[in-house]
């Protein structure tokens, strides 16, 4: 595996895993206006395979309340790439699911229906969580040695 760094001017990629087409389109429209590239998936299973294939910068995951597959997806993403910010898409009145998602490794959440200004703030916080360089990524240490030769 080869580590690469991403240019500051290169577009960020978002993966939106949500069953609600309105949620997907709202995030798509707002993110494209801001210069992001957006990929969407309608189920957690498709979302995981899409995550593996595309390696997005940020992932939005619906908690999929009935099956709680969204919580499992958050865990799987964190296992695969711990530095990838995961944002939960939650519904009002489901605080326990939201807390469970945060404990699973999500870095933030936003309640649906999503408002444009709220989404902008959540995206900004997620961008700040991304490592700026490979050296900033968790688990990487830089060691420097100085060789001094004496006569």
PDB file of N, CA and C in Angstrom, residues 5 9 12 29-30 34 36 40 42 50 57-58 64-65 68 74 83 86 94 100-101 115 129 137-138 142-143 151:
ATOM      1  N   UNK A   5      -0.564  11.914  -0.182  1.00  0.00           N
ATOM      2  CA  UNK A   5      -1.185  13.078   0.436  1.00  0.00           C
ATOM      3  C   UNK A   5      -2.073  13.738  -0.599  1.00  0.00           C
ATOM      4  N   UNK A   9      -6.106  21.880  -2.814  1.00  0.00           N
ATOM      5  CA  UNK A   9      -7.070  22.373  -3.796  1.00  0.00           C
ATOM      6  C   UNK A   9      -7.901  21.251  -4.406  1.00  0.00           C
ATOM      7  N   UNK A  12     -12.744  17.280  -2.195  1.00  0.00           N
ATOM      8  CA  UNK A  12     -12.984  16.217  -1.226  1.00  0.00           C
ATOM      9  C   UNK A  12     -14.140  15.364  -1.716  1.00  0.00           C
ATOM     10  N   UNK A  29     -26.736  18.385  -3.449  1.00  0.00           N
ATOM     11  CA  UNK A  29     -26.836  19.751  -3.966  1.00  0.00           C
ATOM     12  C   UNK A  29     -25.927  20.706  -3.197  1.00  0.00           C
ATOM     13  N   UNK A  30     -25.997  20.650  -1.872  1.00  0.00           N
ATOM     14  CA  UNK A  30     -25.193  21.563  -1.060  1.00  0.00           C
ATOM     15  C   UNK A  30     -23.692  21.293  -1.233  1.00  0.00           C
ATOM     16  N   UNK A  34     -20.372  23.553  -2.948  1.00  0.00           N
ATOM     17  CA  UNK A  34     -19.143  23.856  -2.210  1.00  0.00           C
ATOM     18  C   UNK A  34     -17.909  23.205  -2.832  1.00  0.00           C
ATOM     19  N   UNK A  36     -17.481  19.812  -3.477  1.00  0.00           N
ATOM     20  CA  UNK A  36     -17.246  18.432  -3.075  1.00  0.00           C
ATOM     21  C   UNK A  36     -17.754  17.483  -4.155  1.00  0.00           C
ATOM     22  N   UNK A  40     -23.342   8.350  -3.518  1.00  0.00           N
ATOM     23  CA  UNK A  40     -24.391   7.940  -2.582  1.00  0.00           C
ATOM     24  C   UNK A  40     -24.661   6.449  -2.692  1.00  0.00           C
ATOM     25  N   UNK A  42     -27.709   3.539  -1.049  1.00  0.00           N
ATOM     26  CA  UNK A  42     -29.016   3.502  -0.387  1.00  0.00           C
ATOM     27  C   UNK A  42     -29.103   2.522   0.773  1.00  0.00           C
ATOM     28  N   UNK A  50     -18.985   0.450  -1.425  1.00  0.00           N
ATOM     29  CA  UNK A  50     -18.637   1.720  -2.066  1.00  0.00           C
ATOM     30  C   UNK A  50     -17.494   2.393  -1.318  1.00  0.00           C
ATOM     31  N   UNK A  57     -13.368  10.835   1.606  1.00  0.00           N
ATOM     32  CA  UNK A  57     -12.764  11.598   2.700  1.00  0.00           C
ATOM     33  C   UNK A  57     -13.675  11.647   3.921  1.00  0.00           C
ATOM     34  N   UNK A  58     -14.981  11.769   3.677  1.00  0.00           N
ATOM     35  CA  UNK A  58     -15.971  11.907   4.751  1.00  0.00           C
ATOM     36  C   UNK A  58     -17.159  11.020   4.407  1.00  0.00           C
ATOM     37  N   UNK A  64     -30.357   4.133  10.079  1.00  0.00           N
ATOM     38  CA  UNK A  64     -31.232   3.045   9.661  1.00  0.00           C
ATOM     39  C   UNK A  64     -31.877   2.405  10.890  1.00  0.00           C
ATOM     40  N   UNK A  65     -32.754   3.183  11.520  1.00  0.00           N
ATOM     41  CA  UNK A  65     -33.302   2.871  12.832  1.00  0.00           C
ATOM     42  C   UNK A  65     -33.841   1.454  12.993  1.00  0.00           C
ATOM     43  N   UNK A  68     -30.676  -0.974  12.577  1.00  0.00           N
ATOM     44  CA  UNK A  68     -29.461  -0.475  13.217  1.00  0.00           C
ATOM     45  C   UNK A  68     -28.212  -0.881  12.440  1.00  0.00           C
ATOM     46  N   UNK A  74     -20.818   2.202  10.807  1.00  0.00           N
ATOM     47  CA  UNK A  74     -19.888   3.134  11.451  1.00  0.00           C
ATOM     48  C   UNK A  74     -18.700   2.348  12.025  1.00  0.00           C
ATOM     49  N   UNK A  83      -9.141   7.318  10.575  1.00  0.00           N
ATOM     50  CA  UNK A  83      -9.052   8.771  10.415  1.00  0.00           C
ATOM     51  C   UNK A  83     -10.185   9.358   9.585  1.00  0.00           C
ATOM     52  N   UNK A  86     -16.865  10.203  10.243  1.00  0.00           N
ATOM     53  CA  UNK A  86     -18.182   9.644   9.951  1.00  0.00           C
ATOM     54  C   UNK A  86     -19.214  10.516  10.663  1.00  0.00           C
ATOM     55  N   UNK A  94     -34.506  10.294  18.732  1.00  0.00           N
ATOM     56  CA  UNK A  94     -33.748   9.043  18.774  1.00  0.00           C
ATOM     57  C   UNK A  94     -32.367   9.278  19.380  1.00  0.00           C
ATOM     58  N   UNK A 100     -25.407   5.812  20.633  1.00  0.00           N
ATOM     59  CA  UNK A 100     -24.814   4.529  20.260  1.00  0.00           C
ATOM     60  C   UNK A 100     -23.898   4.702  19.041  1.00  0.00           C
ATOM     61  N   UNK A 101     -24.329   5.507  18.084  1.00  0.00           N
ATOM     62  CA  UNK A 101     -23.510   5.775  16.902  1.00  0.00           C
ATOM     63  C   UNK A 101     -22.236   6.527  17.237  1.00  0.00           C
ATOM     64  N   UNK A 115     -30.759  21.157   7.483  1.00  0.00           N
ATOM     65  CA  UNK A 115     -30.777  22.539   7.013  1.00  0.00           C
ATOM     66  C   UNK A 115     -29.405  22.863   6.437  1.00  0.00           C
ATOM     67  N   UNK A 129     -11.149  17.533  10.943  1.00  0.00           N
ATOM     68  CA  UNK A 129     -10.728  16.269  11.561  1.00  0.00           C
ATOM     69  C   UNK A 129      -9.818  15.449  10.644  1.00  0.00           C
ATOM     70  N   UNK A 137      -1.562  11.545  10.374  1.00  0.00           N
ATOM     71  CA  UNK A 137      -2.457  10.405  10.529  1.00  0.00           C
ATOM     72  C   UNK A 137      -2.109   9.622  11.793  1.00  0.00           C
ATOM     73  N   UNK A 138      -3.140   9.098  12.417  1.00  0.00           N
ATOM     74  CA  UNK A 138      -2.943   8.321  13.642  1.00  0.00           C
ATOM     75  C   UNK A 138      -2.091   7.092  13.365  1.00  0.00           C
ATOM     76  N   UNK A 142       7.330   9.663  13.099  1.00  0.00           N
ATOM     77  CA  UNK A 142       8.525   9.978  12.321  1.00  0.00           C
ATOM     78  C   UNK A 142       9.711   9.930  13.271  1.00  0.00           C
ATOM     79  N   UNK A 143      10.688   9.153  12.892  1.00  0.00           N
ATOM     80  CA  UNK A 143      11.914   9.065  13.671  1.00  0.00           C
ATOM     81  C   UNK A 143      13.031   9.672  12.849  1.00  0.00           C
ATOM     82  N   UNK A 151      36.547  11.603  14.533  1.00  0.00           N
ATOM     83  CA  UNK A 151      37.835  11.179  13.938  1.00  0.00           C
ATOM     84  C   UNK A 151      38.548  10.153  14.781  1.00  0.00           C
TER      85      UNK A 151
END
